[in-house]
XYZ file of C-alpha atoms in Angstrom:
160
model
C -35.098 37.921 3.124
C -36.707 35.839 6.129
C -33.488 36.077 8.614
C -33.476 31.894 9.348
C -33.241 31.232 5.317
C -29.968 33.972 5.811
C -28.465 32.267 8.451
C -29.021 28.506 7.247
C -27.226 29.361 4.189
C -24.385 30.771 6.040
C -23.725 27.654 8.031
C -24.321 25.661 4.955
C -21.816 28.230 3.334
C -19.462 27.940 6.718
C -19.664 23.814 6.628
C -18.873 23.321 2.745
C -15.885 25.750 3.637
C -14.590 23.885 6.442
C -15.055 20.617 5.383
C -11.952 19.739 2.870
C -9.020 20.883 4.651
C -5.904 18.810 2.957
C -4.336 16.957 6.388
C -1.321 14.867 5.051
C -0.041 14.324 1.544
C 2.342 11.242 1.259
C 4.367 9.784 -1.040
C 6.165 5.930 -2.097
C 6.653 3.966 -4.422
C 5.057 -0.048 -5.292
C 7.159 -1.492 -7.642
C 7.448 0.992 -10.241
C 4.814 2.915 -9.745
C 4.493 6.037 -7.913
C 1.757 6.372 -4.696
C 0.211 9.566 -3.228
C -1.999 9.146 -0.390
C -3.980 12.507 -0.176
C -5.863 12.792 3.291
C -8.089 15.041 3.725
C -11.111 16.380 5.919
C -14.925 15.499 4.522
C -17.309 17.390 6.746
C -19.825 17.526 4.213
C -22.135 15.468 2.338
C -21.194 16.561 -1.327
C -18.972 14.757 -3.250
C -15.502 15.916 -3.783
C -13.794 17.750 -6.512
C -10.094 16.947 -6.427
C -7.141 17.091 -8.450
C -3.091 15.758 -8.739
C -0.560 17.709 -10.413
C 3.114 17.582 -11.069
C 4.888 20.894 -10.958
C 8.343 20.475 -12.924
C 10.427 23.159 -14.537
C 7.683 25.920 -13.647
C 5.393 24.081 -15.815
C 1.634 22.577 -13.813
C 0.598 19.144 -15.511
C -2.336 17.994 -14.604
C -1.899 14.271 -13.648
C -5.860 13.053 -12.654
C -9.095 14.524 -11.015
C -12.699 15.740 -11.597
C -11.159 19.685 -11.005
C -8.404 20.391 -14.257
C -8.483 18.379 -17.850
C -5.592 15.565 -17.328
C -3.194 15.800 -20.014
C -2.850 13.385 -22.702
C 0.544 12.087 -21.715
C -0.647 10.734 -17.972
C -3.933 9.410 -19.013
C -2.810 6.079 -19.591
C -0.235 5.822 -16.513
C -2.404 7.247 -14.265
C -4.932 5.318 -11.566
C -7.184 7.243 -9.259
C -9.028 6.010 -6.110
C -11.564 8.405 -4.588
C -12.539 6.980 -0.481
C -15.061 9.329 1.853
C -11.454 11.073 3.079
C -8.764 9.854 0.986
C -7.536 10.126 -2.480
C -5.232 7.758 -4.125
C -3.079 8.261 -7.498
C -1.163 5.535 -8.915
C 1.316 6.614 -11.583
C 2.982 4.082 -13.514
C 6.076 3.753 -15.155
C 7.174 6.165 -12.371
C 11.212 7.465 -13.530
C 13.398 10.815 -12.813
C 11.551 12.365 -15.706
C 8.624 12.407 -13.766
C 10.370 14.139 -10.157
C 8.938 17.395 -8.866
C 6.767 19.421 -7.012
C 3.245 17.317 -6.586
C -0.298 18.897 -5.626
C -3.141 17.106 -4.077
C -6.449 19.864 -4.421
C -9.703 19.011 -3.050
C -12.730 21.293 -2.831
C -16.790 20.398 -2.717
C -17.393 22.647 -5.806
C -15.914 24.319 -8.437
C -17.208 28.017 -6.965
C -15.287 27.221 -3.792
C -11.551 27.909 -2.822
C -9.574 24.380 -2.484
C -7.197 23.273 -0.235
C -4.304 22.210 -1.253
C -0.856 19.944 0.255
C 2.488 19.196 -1.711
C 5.420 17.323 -1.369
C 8.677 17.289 -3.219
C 9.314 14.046 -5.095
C 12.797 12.303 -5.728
C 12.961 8.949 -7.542
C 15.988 8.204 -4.919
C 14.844 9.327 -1.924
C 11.205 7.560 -2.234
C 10.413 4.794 0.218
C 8.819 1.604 -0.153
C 4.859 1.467 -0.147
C 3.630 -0.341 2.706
C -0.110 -1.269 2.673
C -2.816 1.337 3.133
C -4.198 0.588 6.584
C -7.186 -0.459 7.268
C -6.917 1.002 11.009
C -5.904 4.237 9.784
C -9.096 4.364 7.505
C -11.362 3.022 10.084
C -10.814 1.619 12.899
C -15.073 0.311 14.439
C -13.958 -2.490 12.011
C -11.977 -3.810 14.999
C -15.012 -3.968 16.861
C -17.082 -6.716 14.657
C -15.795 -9.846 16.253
C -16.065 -8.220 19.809
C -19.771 -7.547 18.862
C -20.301 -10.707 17.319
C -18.882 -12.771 19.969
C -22.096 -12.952 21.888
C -23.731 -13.999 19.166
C -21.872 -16.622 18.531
C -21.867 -18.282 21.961
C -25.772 -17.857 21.576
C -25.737 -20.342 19.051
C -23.403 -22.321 20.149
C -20.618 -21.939 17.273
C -18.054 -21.340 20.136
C -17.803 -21.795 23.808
C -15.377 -19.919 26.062
């Protein structure tokens, strides 16, 4: 084997390995659903495998995802948003039945180890959702009306 080939596909091996490290798993609740906001690392440029699952009573149920089979039960109270470095659930109808142990997994293929985050979930100790900021996400948006204000005294929509 031509040595370069061998050590391209170790740092291609080394990147998809490093590059979906679970950073913070969070939890709230919006009216009556139930939010997770699943951060996570996205060094790479394949798309992500992920799943959310409720632990309760021993037992895994698999709540959404492209990773496990979602059970039958959640399909219909569960929503899913997938952004470059965040993964949303939604879970409706959100009650006491549905406390426990929850698991956000993300991994760039199904050959490769996840990461994983959890967080312990109690209907009365769950605080209200605020807003998913837009800062937080990405902040160069901030910078559009500083870059555009030159533009706009060039054409004379504004004058300082």
């Amino acid at each position: 084997m031509n040595p370069a080939i061998g050590i391209a596909l170790l740092l291609t091996v080394l990147q998809v390995a490093s590059g979906q490290k679970v950073t913070r798993l969070t939890a709230c609740l919006t009216d009556s659903s139930l939010r997770l906001d699943c951060y996570h690392e996205n060094k790479t440029l394949s798309s992500m495998l992920y799943e959310f699952s409720l632990t309760r009573d021993l037992k895994k149920h698999v709540l959404s995802g492209s990773i496990g089979v979602p059970e039958h039960a959640y399909r219909s109270r569960t929503k899913a948003l997938d952004r470059y470095n965040m993964k949303v659930l939604y879970l409706s109808g959100f009650t006491s039945k549905d406390e426990g142990l929850y698991t956000c997994e993300v991994r760039v293929s199904s050959q490769q180890p996840g990461y994983h985050m959890n967080v312990t979930v109690y209907k009365d100790k769950l605080v209200k959702c605020e807003g998913i900021s837009l800062l937080a996400q990405n902040p160069s948006w901030l910078l559009l009306p500083l870059l555009a204000l030159p533009v706009l005294q060039a054409a004379d929509f504004i004058s300082l």
